[in-house]
Amino acid sequence: MCFQKYKSKLKQLNLPSYSFRISGKEGSEMIFDPLRKRWVKLTPEEWVRQNFIQYLIHEGRYPAGLMAIEMLFQYNNMKKRIDILVHDRKGKPVMIVECKSPDVNISDFCEDKVYDQIGEYNLEYKVPYAIVTNGMVNYAFKYNAESKHYEHLMEIPPYEDLIAGM
């Protein structure tokens, strides 16, 4: 089905516009995920994830083949999923991206559980970079090993800068 048919129903994000394959009836729309190579339910969070994947590929020059989507791992006997996990060219995880619905406020770093999630995920993967996005605002962080805290970055680093800064 035509993406234009659905475009007016989807929230306009603060990201460049990309083209997507969307199908299904109203209320049960599906979007094709080119990285997982399958159709997935089109939720507000999935809309952000698909747009942000395209942003990383087209604007940041991140290789699509070095991104994994919804990586499953165990934390405190609970199954958790990382929205986007970026690897370096040797296959080592280097960045976690947590995607939220456009309606979720992600600007309160101290109070928001989103940032706790990033910390939990980093216990498993120990990545130097993290991004939190709701498609409206994006926050990028780099882990400081000395202070053992993430430091806010002013912009999302292009892939080459990301792997060079490790």
mmCIF file of C-alpha atoms in Angstrom:
data_model
loop_
_atom_site.group_PDB
_atom_site.id
_atom_site.type_symbol
_atom_site.label_atom_id
_atom_site.label_comp_id
_atom_site.label_asym_id
_atom_site.label_seq_id
_atom_site.Cartn_x
_atom_site.Cartn_y
_atom_site.Cartn_z
ATOM 1 C CA MET A 1 0.000 0.000 0.000
ATOM 2 C CA CYS A 2 1.002 3.575 -0.467
ATOM 3 C CA PHE A 3 2.922 5.369 2.286
ATOM 4 C CA GLN A 4 1.181 8.647 1.368
ATOM 5 C CA LYS A 5 -2.160 7.143 2.463
ATOM 6 C CA TYR A 6 -0.869 6.780 6.035
ATOM 7 C CA LYS A 7 1.432 9.804 6.230
ATOM 8 C CA SER A 8 -1.275 12.206 7.428
ATOM 9 C CA LYS A 9 -2.135 9.862 10.330
ATOM 10 C CA LEU A 10 1.448 9.528 11.565
ATOM 11 C CA LYS A 11 3.006 12.104 13.844
ATOM 12 C CA GLN A 12 5.446 14.394 12.060
ATOM 13 C CA LEU A 13 8.816 13.838 13.718
ATOM 14 C CA ASN A 14 11.698 16.254 14.055
ATOM 15 C CA LEU A 15 13.779 14.175 11.648
ATOM 16 C CA PRO A 16 14.219 14.329 7.874
ATOM 17 C CA SER A 17 11.392 12.753 5.890
ATOM 18 C CA TYR A 18 11.923 9.214 4.601
ATOM 19 C CA SER A 19 9.817 6.832 2.539
ATOM 20 C CA PHE A 20 8.445 3.630 4.092
ATOM 21 C CA ARG A 21 6.456 0.569 3.064
ATOM 22 C CA ILE A 22 3.266 0.507 5.130
ATOM 23 C CA SER A 23 0.259 -1.753 4.698
ATOM 24 C CA GLY A 24 -2.794 -3.058 6.489
ATOM 25 C CA LYS A 25 -6.172 -1.782 7.544
ATOM 26 C CA GLU A 26 -6.715 1.177 9.831
ATOM 27 C CA GLY A 27 -5.853 0.147 13.373
ATOM 28 C CA SER A 28 -3.697 -2.777 12.251
ATOM 29 C CA GLU A 29 -1.069 -1.062 10.116
ATOM 30 C CA MET A 30 2.269 -2.742 9.538
ATOM 31 C CA ILE A 31 5.577 -1.198 8.492
ATOM 32 C CA PHE A 32 8.338 -3.045 6.702
ATOM 33 C CA ASP A 33 11.571 -3.108 8.703
ATOM 34 C CA PRO A 34 14.424 -3.323 6.179
ATOM 35 C CA LEU A 35 16.956 -4.410 8.817
ATOM 36 C CA ARG A 36 14.874 -7.268 10.212
ATOM 37 C CA LYS A 37 13.521 -7.917 6.701
ATOM 38 C CA ARG A 38 9.956 -8.392 7.929
ATOM 39 C CA TRP A 39 6.704 -6.565 8.576
ATOM 40 C CA VAL A 40 6.173 -5.279 12.130
ATOM 41 C CA LYS A 41 3.220 -3.611 13.837
ATOM 42 C CA LEU A 42 3.244 0.136 13.303
ATOM 43 C CA THR A 43 3.113 1.628 16.802
ATOM 44 C CA PRO A 44 4.200 5.170 17.710
ATOM 45 C CA GLU A 45 7.472 3.763 19.108
ATOM 46 C CA GLU A 46 8.053 1.689 15.960
ATOM 47 C CA TRP A 47 7.450 4.810 13.855
ATOM 48 C CA VAL A 48 10.229 6.562 15.802
ATOM 49 C CA ARG A 49 12.531 3.513 15.548
ATOM 50 C CA GLN A 50 12.115 3.190 11.768
ATOM 51 C CA ASN A 51 12.663 6.912 11.223
ATOM 52 C CA PHE A 52 15.709 6.961 13.485
ATOM 53 C CA ILE A 53 17.234 3.946 11.718
ATOM 54 C CA GLN A 54 16.908 5.839 8.440
ATOM 55 C CA TYR A 55 18.388 8.936 10.079
ATOM 56 C CA LEU A 56 21.434 6.965 11.244
ATOM 57 C CA ILE A 57 21.894 5.363 7.813
ATOM 58 C CA HIS A 58 21.360 8.447 5.647
ATOM 59 C CA GLU A 59 22.557 11.339 7.800
ATOM 60 C CA GLY A 60 25.084 9.604 10.080
ATOM 61 C CA ARG A 61 26.380 7.124 7.502
ATOM 62 C CA TYR A 62 25.909 4.213 9.912
ATOM 63 C CA PRO A 63 26.209 0.876 8.059
ATOM 64 C CA ALA A 64 22.831 -0.881 8.118
ATOM 65 C CA GLY A 65 24.566 -4.251 8.424
ATOM 66 C CA LEU A 66 26.141 -3.194 11.728
ATOM 67 C CA MET A 67 22.830 -2.404 13.429
ATOM 68 C CA ALA A 68 20.738 -4.921 15.362
ATOM 69 C CA ILE A 69 17.103 -4.255 16.242
ATOM 70 C CA GLU A 70 15.345 -5.294 19.464
ATOM 71 C CA MET A 71 18.278 -7.271 20.840
ATOM 72 C CA LEU A 72 17.098 -9.520 23.647
ATOM 73 C CA PHE A 73 19.063 -9.998 26.866
ATOM 74 C CA GLN A 74 18.449 -10.940 30.493
ATOM 75 C CA TYR A 75 18.695 -8.446 33.388
ATOM 76 C CA ASN A 76 17.704 -9.385 36.970
ATOM 77 C CA ASN A 77 15.933 -12.480 35.596
ATOM 78 C CA MET A 78 13.826 -10.282 33.319
ATOM 79 C CA LYS A 79 13.937 -10.255 29.520
ATOM 80 C CA LYS A 80 14.844 -6.839 28.117
ATOM 81 C CA ARG A 81 15.082 -5.545 24.556
ATOM 82 C CA ILE A 82 17.419 -2.910 23.193
ATOM 83 C CA ASP A 83 15.745 -0.914 20.433
ATOM 84 C CA ILE A 84 18.876 -0.398 18.324
ATOM 85 C CA LEU A 85 22.357 -1.747 19.007
ATOM 86 C CA VAL A 86 25.154 -0.401 16.783
ATOM 87 C CA HIS A 87 28.392 -2.358 16.313
ATOM 88 C CA ASP A 88 31.837 -1.364 15.122
ATOM 89 C CA ARG A 89 33.351 -3.073 12.079
ATOM 90 C CA LYS A 90 34.746 -5.866 14.258
ATOM 91 C CA GLY A 91 31.290 -6.662 15.659
ATOM 92 C CA LYS A 92 31.763 -5.046 19.069
ATOM 93 C CA PRO A 93 28.702 -3.145 20.392
ATOM 94 C CA VAL A 94 29.455 0.593 20.522
ATOM 95 C CA MET A 95 26.105 2.363 20.861
ATOM 96 C CA ILE A 96 22.651 1.765 22.310
ATOM 97 C CA VAL A 97 19.632 3.670 21.020
ATOM 98 C CA GLU A 98 16.464 3.749 23.108
ATOM 99 C CA CYS A 99 13.365 4.842 21.169
ATOM 100 C CA LYS A 100 10.197 6.128 22.787
ATOM 101 C CA SER A 101 6.840 7.232 21.448
ATOM 102 C CA PRO A 102 6.755 10.895 20.323
ATOM 103 C CA ASP A 103 4.384 11.623 23.208
ATOM 104 C CA VAL A 104 6.847 10.444 25.882
ATOM 105 C CA ASN A 105 8.737 13.282 27.587
ATOM 106 C CA ILE A 106 12.411 12.332 27.611
ATOM 107 C CA SER A 107 13.845 15.683 28.657
ATOM 108 C CA ASP A 108 13.943 15.082 32.429
ATOM 109 C CA PHE A 109 17.224 13.200 32.839
ATOM 110 C CA CYS A 110 16.965 12.851 36.617
ATOM 111 C CA GLU A 111 13.408 11.605 36.895
ATOM 112 C CA ASP A 112 12.931 9.618 33.731
ATOM 113 C CA LYS A 113 13.150 5.824 33.861
ATOM 114 C CA VAL A 114 14.360 5.887 30.261
ATOM 115 C CA TYR A 115 17.827 6.768 31.507
ATOM 116 C CA ASP A 116 17.706 3.953 34.057
ATOM 117 C CA GLN A 117 17.007 1.631 31.123
ATOM 118 C CA ILE A 118 20.126 2.832 29.333
ATOM 119 C CA GLY A 119 22.153 2.126 32.488
ATOM 120 C CA GLU A 120 20.702 -1.395 32.759
ATOM 121 C CA TYR A 121 21.455 -2.090 29.115
ATOM 122 C CA ASN A 122 24.989 -0.846 29.527
ATOM 123 C CA LEU A 123 25.634 -3.325 32.335
ATOM 124 C CA GLU A 124 25.151 -6.002 29.682
ATOM 125 C CA TYR A 125 26.824 -4.404 26.657
ATOM 126 C CA LYS A 126 29.265 -1.832 28.110
ATOM 127 C CA VAL A 127 28.956 0.529 25.151
ATOM 128 C CA PRO A 128 30.641 3.930 25.062
ATOM 129 C CA TYR A 129 27.702 5.731 23.398
ATOM 130 C CA ALA A 130 23.966 5.968 24.029
ATOM 131 C CA ILE A 131 21.104 7.855 22.408
ATOM 132 C CA VAL A 132 17.585 8.421 23.667
ATOM 133 C CA THR A 133 15.022 9.664 21.148
ATOM 134 C CA ASN A 134 11.295 10.176 20.867
ATOM 135 C CA GLY A 135 11.637 11.462 17.318
ATOM 136 C CA MET A 136 10.982 15.000 18.506
ATOM 137 C CA VAL A 137 14.207 15.416 20.510
ATOM 138 C CA ASN A 138 17.367 13.327 20.551
ATOM 139 C CA TYR A 139 19.869 13.106 23.375
ATOM 140 C CA ALA A 140 23.315 11.621 22.763
ATOM 141 C CA PHE A 141 25.739 10.579 25.484
ATOM 142 C CA LYS A 142 29.290 9.274 25.734
ATOM 143 C CA TYR A 143 30.378 7.177 28.697
ATOM 144 C CA ASN A 144 33.220 8.646 30.748
ATOM 145 C CA ALA A 145 35.118 5.721 32.270
ATOM 146 C CA GLU A 146 36.822 7.926 34.876
ATOM 147 C CA SER A 147 33.648 9.461 36.313
ATOM 148 C CA LYS A 148 31.582 6.340 35.484
ATOM 149 C CA HIS A 149 28.825 8.559 34.085
ATOM 150 C CA TYR A 150 27.432 9.434 30.709
ATOM 151 C CA GLU A 151 28.272 12.926 29.484
ATOM 152 C CA HIS A 152 25.834 14.763 27.234
ATOM 153 C CA LEU A 153 26.970 15.328 23.633
ATOM 154 C CA MET A 154 25.770 18.327 21.657
ATOM 155 C CA GLU A 155 25.050 16.243 18.560
ATOM 156 C CA ILE A 156 24.767 12.676 17.361
ATOM 157 C CA PRO A 157 28.205 11.671 16.084
ATOM 158 C CA PRO A 158 28.496 10.365 12.515
ATOM 159 C CA TYR A 159 29.544 6.711 12.425
ATOM 160 C CA GLU A 160 33.162 7.418 11.467
ATOM 161 C CA ASP A 161 33.529 9.899 14.357
ATOM 162 C CA LEU A 162 31.837 7.459 16.726
ATOM 163 C CA ILE A 163 34.244 4.616 16.044
ATOM 164 C CA ALA A 164 37.251 6.976 15.881
ATOM 165 C CA GLY A 165 36.425 8.336 19.350
ATOM 166 C CA MET A 166 36.765 5.016 21.135
#
